PDB file of N, CA, C and O in Angstrom:
ATOM      1  N   MET U   1     -31.709  10.897  11.259  1.00 76.00           N
ATOM      2  CA  MET U   1     -32.180  10.583   9.819  1.00 76.00           C
ATOM      3  C   MET U   1     -30.864  10.431   9.091  1.00 76.00           C
ATOM      4  O   MET U   1     -29.954  11.352   9.215  1.00 76.00           O
ATOM      5  N   SER U   2     -30.887   9.402   8.120  1.00 80.00           N
ATOM      6  CA  SER U   2     -29.644   9.369   7.248  1.00 80.00           C
ATOM      7  C   SER U   2     -29.780  10.082   5.950  1.00 80.00           C
ATOM      8  O   SER U   2     -30.835  10.505   5.595  1.00 80.00           O
ATOM      9  N   GLU U   3     -28.676  10.120   5.210  1.00 84.00           N
ATOM     10  CA  GLU U   3     -28.696  10.883   3.915  1.00 84.00           C
ATOM     11  C   GLU U   3     -29.689  10.110   3.083  1.00 84.00           C
ATOM     12  O   GLU U   3     -30.452  10.823   2.261  1.00 84.00           O
ATOM     13  N   ALA U   4     -29.616   8.783   3.039  1.00 86.00           N
ATOM     14  CA  ALA U   4     -30.490   8.051   2.163  1.00 86.00           C
ATOM     15  C   ALA U   4     -31.984   8.219   2.615  1.00 86.00           C
ATOM     16  O   ALA U   4     -32.813   8.299   1.612  1.00 86.00           O
ATOM     17  N   ASP U   5     -32.247   8.481   3.807  1.00 88.00           N
ATOM     18  CA  ASP U   5     -33.752   8.782   4.178  1.00 88.00           C
ATOM     19  C   ASP U   5     -34.092   9.995   3.557  1.00 88.00           C
ATOM     20  O   ASP U   5     -35.205  10.212   3.044  1.00 88.00           O
ATOM     21  N   VAL U   6     -33.294  11.072   3.724  1.00 89.00           N
ATOM     22  CA  VAL U   6     -33.622  12.486   3.323  1.00 89.00           C
ATOM     23  C   VAL U   6     -33.687  12.420   1.545  1.00 89.00           C
ATOM     24  O   VAL U   6     -34.627  13.014   1.337  1.00 89.00           O
ATOM     25  N   ASN U   7     -32.932  11.714   1.066  1.00 88.00           N
ATOM     26  CA  ASN U   7     -33.022  11.568  -0.315  1.00 88.00           C
ATOM     27  C   ASN U   7     -34.144  10.943  -0.917  1.00 88.00           C
ATOM     28  O   ASN U   7     -34.625  10.937  -2.111  1.00 88.00           O
ATOM     29  N   SER U   8     -34.782   9.985  -0.089  1.00 91.00           N
ATOM     30  CA  SER U   8     -35.933   9.274  -0.516  1.00 91.00           C
ATOM     31  C   SER U   8     -37.182   9.973  -0.241  1.00 91.00           C
ATOM     32  O   SER U   8     -38.242   9.701  -0.797  1.00 91.00           O
ATOM     33  N   LEU U   9     -37.211  11.134   0.801  1.00 92.00           N
ATOM     34  CA  LEU U   9     -38.260  11.886   0.945  1.00 92.00           C
ATOM     35  C   LEU U   9     -38.454  13.134   0.318  1.00 92.00           C
ATOM     36  O   LEU U   9     -39.637  13.457  -0.108  1.00 92.00           O
ATOM     37  N   LEU U  10     -37.301  13.827  -0.167  1.00 94.00           N
ATOM     38  CA  LEU U  10     -37.559  15.202  -0.792  1.00 94.00           C
ATOM     39  C   LEU U  10     -37.526  15.335  -2.142  1.00 94.00           C
ATOM     40  O   LEU U  10     -38.078  16.224  -2.525  1.00 94.00           O
ATOM     41  N   PRO U  11     -37.069  14.417  -2.833  1.00 94.00           N
ATOM     42  CA  PRO U  11     -37.236  14.582  -4.290  1.00 94.00           C
ATOM     43  C   PRO U  11     -38.685  14.527  -4.753  1.00 94.00           C
ATOM     44  O   PRO U  11     -39.416  13.835  -4.190  1.00 94.00           O
ATOM     45  N   GLY U  12     -38.774  15.685  -5.659  1.00 95.00           N
ATOM     46  CA  GLY U  12     -40.213  15.669  -6.151  1.00 95.00           C
ATOM     47  C   GLY U  12     -40.955  16.892  -5.743  1.00 95.00           C
ATOM     48  O   GLY U  12     -41.845  17.430  -6.202  1.00 95.00           O
ATOM     49  N   TYR U  13     -40.419  17.307  -4.347  1.00 96.00           N
ATOM     50  CA  TYR U  13     -41.119  18.619  -3.725  1.00 96.00           C
ATOM     51  C   TYR U  13     -40.479  19.893  -4.639  1.00 96.00           C
ATOM     52  O   TYR U  13     -39.366  19.713  -5.228  1.00 96.00           O
ATOM     53  N   HIS U  14     -41.264  20.964  -4.598  1.00 96.00           N
ATOM     54  CA  HIS U  14     -40.899  22.216  -5.084  1.00 96.00           C
ATOM     55  C   HIS U  14     -39.850  22.993  -4.170  1.00 96.00           C
ATOM     56  O   HIS U  14     -40.216  22.820  -2.986  1.00 96.00           O
ATOM     57  N   ILE U  15     -38.728  23.551  -4.571  1.00 96.00           N
ATOM     58  CA  ILE U  15     -37.935  24.290  -3.788  1.00 96.00           C
ATOM     59  C   ILE U  15     -38.696  25.264  -2.791  1.00 96.00           C
ATOM     60  O   ILE U  15     -38.281  25.503  -1.715  1.00 96.00           O
ATOM     61  N   ASP U  16     -39.794  25.918  -3.516  1.00 96.00           N
ATOM     62  CA  ASP U  16     -40.441  26.845  -2.653  1.00 96.00           C
ATOM     63  C   ASP U  16     -41.189  26.251  -1.606  1.00 96.00           C
ATOM     64  O   ASP U  16     -41.447  26.789  -0.413  1.00 96.00           O
ATOM     65  N   GLN U  17     -41.550  24.978  -1.616  1.00 96.00           N
ATOM     66  CA  GLN U  17     -42.268  24.247  -0.467  1.00 96.00           C
ATOM     67  C   GLN U  17     -41.231  24.059   0.561  1.00 96.00           C
ATOM     68  O   GLN U  17     -41.667  24.252   1.876  1.00 96.00           O
ATOM     69  N   LEU U  18     -39.943  23.706   0.321  1.00 95.00           N
ATOM     70  CA  LEU U  18     -38.957  23.595   1.368  1.00 95.00           C
ATOM     71  C   LEU U  18     -38.594  24.942   1.908  1.00 95.00           C
ATOM     72  O   LEU U  18     -38.343  24.920   3.236  1.00 95.00           O
ATOM     73  N   ARG U  19     -38.558  25.964   1.348  1.00 95.00           N
ATOM     74  CA  ARG U  19     -38.362  27.348   1.740  1.00 95.00           C
ATOM     75  C   ARG U  19     -39.587  27.773   2.754  1.00 95.00           C
ATOM     76  O   ARG U  19     -39.213  28.253   3.858  1.00 95.00           O
ATOM     77  N   GLU U  20     -40.725  27.257   2.487  1.00 96.00           N
ATOM     78  CA  GLU U  20     -41.779  27.605   3.498  1.00 96.00           C
ATOM     79  C   GLU U  20     -41.491  26.875   4.714  1.00 96.00           C
ATOM     80  O   GLU U  20     -41.877  27.348   5.828  1.00 96.00           O
ATOM     81  N   VAL U  21     -41.090  25.653   4.671  1.00 93.00           N
ATOM     82  CA  VAL U  21     -40.735  24.792   5.964  1.00 93.00           C
ATOM     83  C   VAL U  21     -39.555  25.312   6.740  1.00 93.00           C
ATOM     84  O   VAL U  21     -39.696  25.476   7.874  1.00 93.00           O
ATOM     85  N   TRP U  22     -38.366  25.540   5.894  1.00 93.00           N
ATOM     86  CA  TRP U  22     -37.140  25.769   6.645  1.00 93.00           C
ATOM     87  C   TRP U  22     -36.686  27.387   6.529  1.00 93.00           C
ATOM     88  O   TRP U  22     -35.718  27.606   7.206  1.00 93.00           O
ATOM     89  N   GLY U  23     -37.531  28.120   5.619  1.00 96.00           N
ATOM     90  CA  GLY U  23     -37.080  29.553   5.484  1.00 96.00           C
ATOM     91  C   GLY U  23     -36.201  29.799   4.413  1.00 96.00           C
ATOM     92  O   GLY U  23     -35.828  28.877   3.789  1.00 96.00           O
ATOM     93  N   LYS U  24     -35.499  30.899   4.492  1.00 96.00           N
ATOM     94  CA  LYS U  24     -34.487  31.175   3.395  1.00 96.00           C
ATOM     95  C   LYS U  24     -33.313  30.201   3.624  1.00 96.00           C
ATOM     96  O   LYS U  24     -32.886  30.085   4.669  1.00 96.00           O
ATOM     97  N   PRO U  25     -32.712  29.665   2.486  1.00 97.00           N
ATOM     98  CA  PRO U  25     -31.574  28.792   2.718  1.00 97.00           C
ATOM     99  C   PRO U  25     -30.293  29.657   3.284  1.00 97.00           C
ATOM    100  O   PRO U  25     -30.256  30.801   3.041  1.00 97.00           O
ATOM    101  N   ASP U  26     -29.545  29.030   3.977  1.00 96.00           N
ATOM    102  CA  ASP U  26     -28.279  29.640   4.352  1.00 96.00           C
ATOM    103  C   ASP U  26     -27.411  29.946   3.119  1.00 96.00           C
ATOM    104  O   ASP U  26     -26.700  31.136   3.260  1.00 96.00           O
ATOM    105  N   THR U  27     -27.497  29.170   2.251  1.00 95.00           N
ATOM    106  CA  THR U  27     -26.632  29.460   0.993  1.00 95.00           C
ATOM    107  C   THR U  27     -27.541  28.977  -0.186  1.00 95.00           C
ATOM    108  O   THR U  27     -28.279  28.123   0.057  1.00 95.00           O
ATOM    109  N   SER U  28     -27.379  29.549  -1.254  1.00 94.00           N
ATOM    110  CA  SER U  28     -28.251  29.141  -2.570  1.00 94.00           C
ATOM    111  C   SER U  28     -27.383  29.751  -3.726  1.00 94.00           C
ATOM    112  O   SER U  28     -27.219  30.825  -3.867  1.00 94.00           O
ATOM    113  N   GLU U  29     -27.013  28.806  -4.636  1.00 93.00           N
ATOM    114  CA  GLU U  29     -26.537  29.181  -5.862  1.00 93.00           C
ATOM    115  C   GLU U  29     -26.509  27.886  -6.849  1.00 93.00           C
ATOM    116  O   GLU U  29     -26.474  26.842  -6.441  1.00 93.00           O
ATOM    117  N   ASN U  30     -26.520  28.232  -8.130  1.00 92.00           N
ATOM    118  CA  ASN U  30     -26.400  27.106  -9.106  1.00 92.00           C
ATOM    119  C   ASN U  30     -27.394  26.039  -8.952  1.00 92.00           C
ATOM    120  O   ASN U  30     -26.936  24.791  -8.879  1.00 92.00           O
ATOM    121  N   SER U  31     -28.563  26.412  -8.787  1.00 95.00           N
ATOM    122  CA  SER U  31     -29.693  25.285  -8.426  1.00 95.00           C
ATOM    123  C   SER U  31     -29.283  24.260  -7.272  1.00 95.00           C
ATOM    124  O   SER U  31     -29.841  23.256  -7.334  1.00 95.00           O
ATOM    125  N   THR U  32     -28.665  24.833  -6.156  1.00 96.00           N
ATOM    126  CA  THR U  32     -28.398  24.143  -5.002  1.00 96.00           C
ATOM    127  C   THR U  32     -28.688  25.128  -3.809  1.00 96.00           C
ATOM    128  O   THR U  32     -28.236  26.321  -3.797  1.00 96.00           O
ATOM    129  N   ALA U  33     -29.451  24.610  -2.939  1.00 96.00           N
ATOM    130  CA  ALA U  33     -29.751  25.430  -1.742  1.00 96.00           C
ATOM    131  C   ALA U  33     -29.271  24.542  -0.374  1.00 96.00           C
ATOM    132  O   ALA U  33     -29.433  23.393  -0.491  1.00 96.00           O
ATOM    133  N   CYS U  34     -28.759  25.220   0.465  1.00 96.00           N
ATOM    134  CA  CYS U  34     -28.369  24.624   1.699  1.00 96.00           C
ATOM    135  C   CYS U  34     -28.895  25.226   3.056  1.00 96.00           C
ATOM    136  O   CYS U  34     -28.835  26.340   3.047  1.00 96.00           O
ATOM    137  N   TRP U  35     -29.359  24.433   3.948  1.00 96.00           N
ATOM    138  CA  TRP U  35     -29.889  24.846   5.144  1.00 96.00           C
ATOM    139  C   TRP U  35     -29.060  24.361   6.243  1.00 96.00           C
ATOM    140  O   TRP U  35     -28.887  23.020   6.278  1.00 96.00           O
ATOM    141  N   LYS U  36     -28.534  25.140   7.141  1.00 94.00           N
ATOM    142  CA  LYS U  36     -27.715  24.475   8.430  1.00 94.00           C
ATOM    143  C   LYS U  36     -28.836  23.852   9.300  1.00 94.00           C
ATOM    144  O   LYS U  36     -29.883  24.638   9.590  1.00 94.00           O
ATOM    145  N   ARG U  37     -28.695  22.558   9.637  1.00 88.00           N
ATOM    146  CA  ARG U  37     -29.599  22.004  10.605  1.00 88.00           C
ATOM    147  C   ARG U  37     -28.807  21.540  11.768  1.00 88.00           C
ATOM    148  O   ARG U  37     -27.997  20.594  11.717  1.00 88.00           O
ATOM    149  N   GLY U  38     -28.991  22.299  12.844  1.00 84.00           N
ATOM    150  CA  GLY U  38     -28.230  21.954  14.135  1.00 84.00           C
ATOM    151  C   GLY U  38     -26.797  22.549  13.968  1.00 84.00           C
ATOM    152  O   GLY U  38     -26.491  23.436  13.131  1.00 84.00           O
ATOM    153  N   ASN U  39     -25.839  22.112  14.874  1.00 84.00           N
ATOM    154  CA  ASN U  39     -24.654  22.652  15.034  1.00 84.00           C
ATOM    155  C   ASN U  39     -23.768  22.191  13.877  1.00 84.00           C
ATOM    156  O   ASN U  39     -22.691  22.838  13.581  1.00 84.00           O
ATOM    157  N   ASP U  40     -23.755  20.832  13.448  1.00 89.00           N
ATOM    158  CA  ASP U  40     -22.751  20.438  12.540  1.00 89.00           C
ATOM    159  C   ASP U  40     -23.433  19.661  11.319  1.00 89.00           C
ATOM    160  O   ASP U  40     -22.603  18.898  10.625  1.00 89.00           O
ATOM    161  N   THR U  41     -24.553  19.870  10.968  1.00 92.00           N
ATOM    162  CA  THR U  41     -25.219  19.238   9.810  1.00 92.00           C
ATOM    163  C   THR U  41     -25.934  20.192   8.867  1.00 92.00           C
ATOM    164  O   THR U  41     -26.478  21.304   9.342  1.00 92.00           O
ATOM    165  N   THR U  42     -25.555  19.909   7.557  1.00 94.00           N
ATOM    166  CA  THR U  42     -26.167  20.888   6.647  1.00 94.00           C
ATOM    167  C   THR U  42     -27.069  19.926   5.576  1.00 94.00           C
ATOM    168  O   THR U  42     -26.507  19.019   5.048  1.00 94.00           O
ATOM    169  N   LEU U  43     -28.216  20.462   5.456  1.00 94.00           N
ATOM    170  CA  LEU U  43     -29.150  19.806   4.284  1.00 94.00           C
ATOM    171  C   LEU U  43     -28.763  20.510   2.966  1.00 94.00           C
ATOM    172  O   LEU U  43     -28.864  21.654   2.848  1.00 94.00           O
ATOM    173  N   VAL U  44     -28.282  19.692   1.974  1.00 94.00           N
ATOM    174  CA  VAL U  44     -27.948  20.153   0.681  1.00 94.00           C
ATOM    175  C   VAL U  44     -28.933  19.810  -0.207  1.00 94.00           C
ATOM    176  O   VAL U  44     -29.232  18.404  -0.392  1.00 94.00           O
ATOM    177  N   VAL U  45     -29.660  20.648  -0.955  1.00 95.00           N
ATOM    178  CA  VAL U  45     -30.812  20.187  -1.966  1.00 95.00           C
ATOM    179  C   VAL U  45     -30.428  20.763  -3.411  1.00 95.00           C
ATOM    180  O   VAL U  45     -30.113  21.946  -3.522  1.00 95.00           O
ATOM    181  N   SER U  46     -30.434  19.910  -4.356  1.00 96.00           N
ATOM    182  CA  SER U  46     -30.146  20.279  -5.801  1.00 96.00           C
ATOM    183  C   SER U  46     -31.558  20.082  -6.436  1.00 96.00           C
ATOM    184  O   SER U  46     -32.221  19.055  -6.080  1.00 96.00           O
ATOM    185  N   TYR U  47     -31.903  21.216  -7.234  1.00 95.00           N
ATOM    186  CA  TYR U  47     -33.087  21.177  -7.875  1.00 95.00           C
ATOM    187  C   TYR U  47     -32.982  21.448  -9.407  1.00 95.00           C
ATOM    188  O   TYR U  47     -31.923  22.069  -9.900  1.00 95.00           O
ATOM    189  N   LYS U  48     -33.922  21.111 -10.083  1.00 93.00           N
ATOM    190  CA  LYS U  48     -33.970  21.375 -11.615  1.00 93.00           C
ATOM    191  C   LYS U  48     -34.354  22.786 -11.894  1.00 93.00           C
ATOM    192  O   LYS U  48     -34.862  23.547 -11.050  1.00 93.00           O
ATOM    193  N   ASN U  49     -34.284  23.074 -13.162  1.00 87.00           N
ATOM    194  CA  ASN U  49     -34.636  24.526 -13.648  1.00 87.00           C
ATOM    195  C   ASN U  49     -36.104  24.910 -13.338  1.00 87.00           C
ATOM    196  O   ASN U  49     -36.485  26.034 -12.967  1.00 87.00           O
ATOM    197  N   ASN U  50     -37.041  23.743 -13.203  1.00 92.00           N
ATOM    198  CA  ASN U  50     -38.341  24.032 -12.793  1.00 92.00           C
ATOM    199  C   ASN U  50     -38.588  24.155 -11.308  1.00 92.00           C
ATOM    200  O   ASN U  50     -39.813  24.244 -10.892  1.00 92.00           O
ATOM    201  N   GLY U  51     -37.589  24.107 -10.577  1.00 95.00           N
ATOM    202  CA  GLY U  51     -37.556  24.149  -9.130  1.00 95.00           C
ATOM    203  C   GLY U  51     -37.873  22.873  -8.405  1.00 95.00           C
ATOM    204  O   GLY U  51     -38.110  22.832  -7.150  1.00 95.00           O
ATOM    205  N   ILE U  52     -38.128  21.715  -9.080  1.00 96.00           N
ATOM    206  CA  ILE U  52     -38.360  20.579  -8.456  1.00 96.00           C
ATOM    207  C   ILE U  52     -37.059  19.864  -7.888  1.00 96.00           C
ATOM    208  O   ILE U  52     -36.069  19.655  -8.519  1.00 96.00           O
ATOM    209  N   VAL U  53     -37.053  19.407  -6.656  1.00 95.00           N
ATOM    210  CA  VAL U  53     -35.941  18.834  -5.954  1.00 95.00           C
ATOM    211  C   VAL U  53     -35.534  17.636  -6.690  1.00 95.00           C
ATOM    212  O   VAL U  53     -36.411  16.765  -6.972  1.00 95.00           O
ATOM    213  N   ALA U  54     -34.316  17.451  -7.102  1.00 94.00           N
ATOM    214  CA  ALA U  54     -33.851  16.277  -7.726  1.00 94.00           C
ATOM    215  C   ALA U  54     -33.045  15.177  -6.779  1.00 94.00           C
ATOM    216  O   ALA U  54     -33.296  14.112  -6.822  1.00 94.00           O
ATOM    217  N   ILE U  55     -32.234  15.833  -6.020  1.00 92.00           N
ATOM    218  CA  ILE U  55     -31.279  15.082  -5.116  1.00 92.00           C
ATOM    219  C   ILE U  55     -30.998  15.858  -3.959  1.00 92.00           C
ATOM    220  O   ILE U  55     -30.868  17.264  -4.105  1.00 92.00           O
ATOM    221  N   CYS U  56     -30.820  15.334  -2.963  1.00 92.00           N
ATOM    222  CA  CYS U  56     -30.456  15.901  -1.574  1.00 92.00           C
ATOM    223  C   CYS U  56     -29.443  15.084  -0.751  1.00 92.00           C
ATOM    224  O   CYS U  56     -29.512  13.872  -0.993  1.00 92.00           O
ATOM    225  N   GLY U  57     -29.045  15.644   0.307  1.00 91.00           N
ATOM    226  CA  GLY U  57     -28.239  14.946   1.177  1.00 91.00           C
ATOM    227  C   GLY U  57     -27.758  15.702   2.391  1.00 91.00           C
ATOM    228  O   GLY U  57     -28.276  16.898   2.522  1.00 91.00           O
ATOM    229  N   LEU U  58     -27.123  14.935   3.339  1.00 92.00           N
ATOM    230  CA  LEU U  58     -26.739  15.693   4.647  1.00 92.00           C
ATOM    231  C   LEU U  58     -25.201  15.631   4.604  1.00 92.00           C
ATOM    232  O   LEU U  58     -24.444  14.669   4.087  1.00 92.00           O
ATOM    233  N   LYS U  59     -24.623  16.784   4.989  1.00 92.00           N
ATOM    234  CA  LYS U  59     -23.273  16.750   5.083  1.00 92.00           C
ATOM    235  C   LYS U  59     -22.816  17.329   6.491  1.00 92.00           C
ATOM    236  O   LYS U  59     -23.543  18.137   7.091  1.00 92.00           O
ATOM    237  N   ASP U  60     -21.614  16.943   7.066  1.00 91.00           N
ATOM    238  CA  ASP U  60     -21.045  17.512   8.175  1.00 91.00           C
ATOM    239  C   ASP U  60     -20.243  18.762   7.840  1.00 91.00           C
ATOM    240  O   ASP U  60     -20.245  19.098   6.770  1.00 91.00           O
ATOM    241  N   ASP U  61     -19.606  19.275   8.939  1.00 88.00           N
ATOM    242  CA  ASP U  61     -18.879  20.383   8.784  1.00 88.00           C
ATOM    243  C   ASP U  61     -17.657  20.392   7.810  1.00 88.00           C
ATOM    244  O   ASP U  61     -17.274  21.154   7.231  1.00 88.00           O
ATOM    245  N   SER U  62     -17.302  19.154   7.816  1.00 90.00           N
ATOM    246  CA  SER U  62     -16.040  18.885   6.902  1.00 90.00           C
ATOM    247  C   SER U  62     -16.477  18.681   5.375  1.00 90.00           C
ATOM    248  O   SER U  62     -15.679  18.563   4.644  1.00 90.00           O
ATOM    249  N   GLY U  63     -17.689  18.660   5.163  1.00 87.00           N
ATOM    250  CA  GLY U  63     -18.379  18.377   3.880  1.00 87.00           C
ATOM    251  C   GLY U  63     -18.559  16.850   3.529  1.00 87.00           C
ATOM    252  O   GLY U  63     -18.852  16.456   2.470  1.00 87.00           O
ATOM    253  N   ALA U  64     -18.255  16.061   4.547  1.00 88.00           N
ATOM    254  CA  ALA U  64     -18.481  14.491   4.229  1.00 88.00           C
ATOM    255  C   ALA U  64     -19.999  14.202   4.403  1.00 88.00           C
ATOM    256  O   ALA U  64     -20.745  14.799   5.200  1.00 88.00           O
ATOM    257  N   SER U  65     -20.473  13.274   3.657  1.00 86.00           N
ATOM    258  CA  SER U  65     -21.782  12.831   3.698  1.00 86.00           C
ATOM    259  C   SER U  65     -22.153  12.141   5.044  1.00 86.00           C
ATOM    260  O   SER U  65     -21.353  11.324   5.655  1.00 86.00           O
ATOM    261  N   ILE U  66     -23.383  12.343   5.455  1.00 83.00           N
ATOM    262  CA  ILE U  66     -23.814  11.758   6.839  1.00 83.00           C
ATOM    263  C   ILE U  66     -24.737  10.514   6.547  1.00 83.00           C
ATOM    264  O   ILE U  66     -25.595  10.603   5.706  1.00 83.00           O
ATOM    265  N   GLY U  67     -24.395   9.407   7.032  1.00 71.00           N
ATOM    266  CA  GLY U  67     -25.365   8.292   7.068  1.00 71.00           C
ATOM    267  C   GLY U  67     -25.277   7.469   5.741  1.00 71.00           C
ATOM    268  O   GLY U  67     -26.185   6.863   5.393  1.00 71.00           O
ATOM    269  N   GLU U  68     -24.243   7.709   4.993  1.00 57.00           N
ATOM    270  CA  GLU U  68     -24.088   7.055   3.687  1.00 57.00           C
ATOM    271  C   GLU U  68     -24.061   5.572   3.778  1.00 57.00           C
ATOM    272  O   GLU U  68     -23.520   5.079   4.817  1.00 57.00           O
TER     273      GLU U  68
END
């Protein structure tokens, strides 16, 4: 799945819904949550004050976007 695919699917969900699916984020701060997916991919989700996902993406271990 590419970053564009992820960003078209997840916005609008509540951050708590994502926590139900993937569990507690590996990191979470400043309205951003990150889940490690596999050995070298991280799902990065930014959400608004009301907890609604605004934008998300996939990053590799170097921090570069995947599938842009």
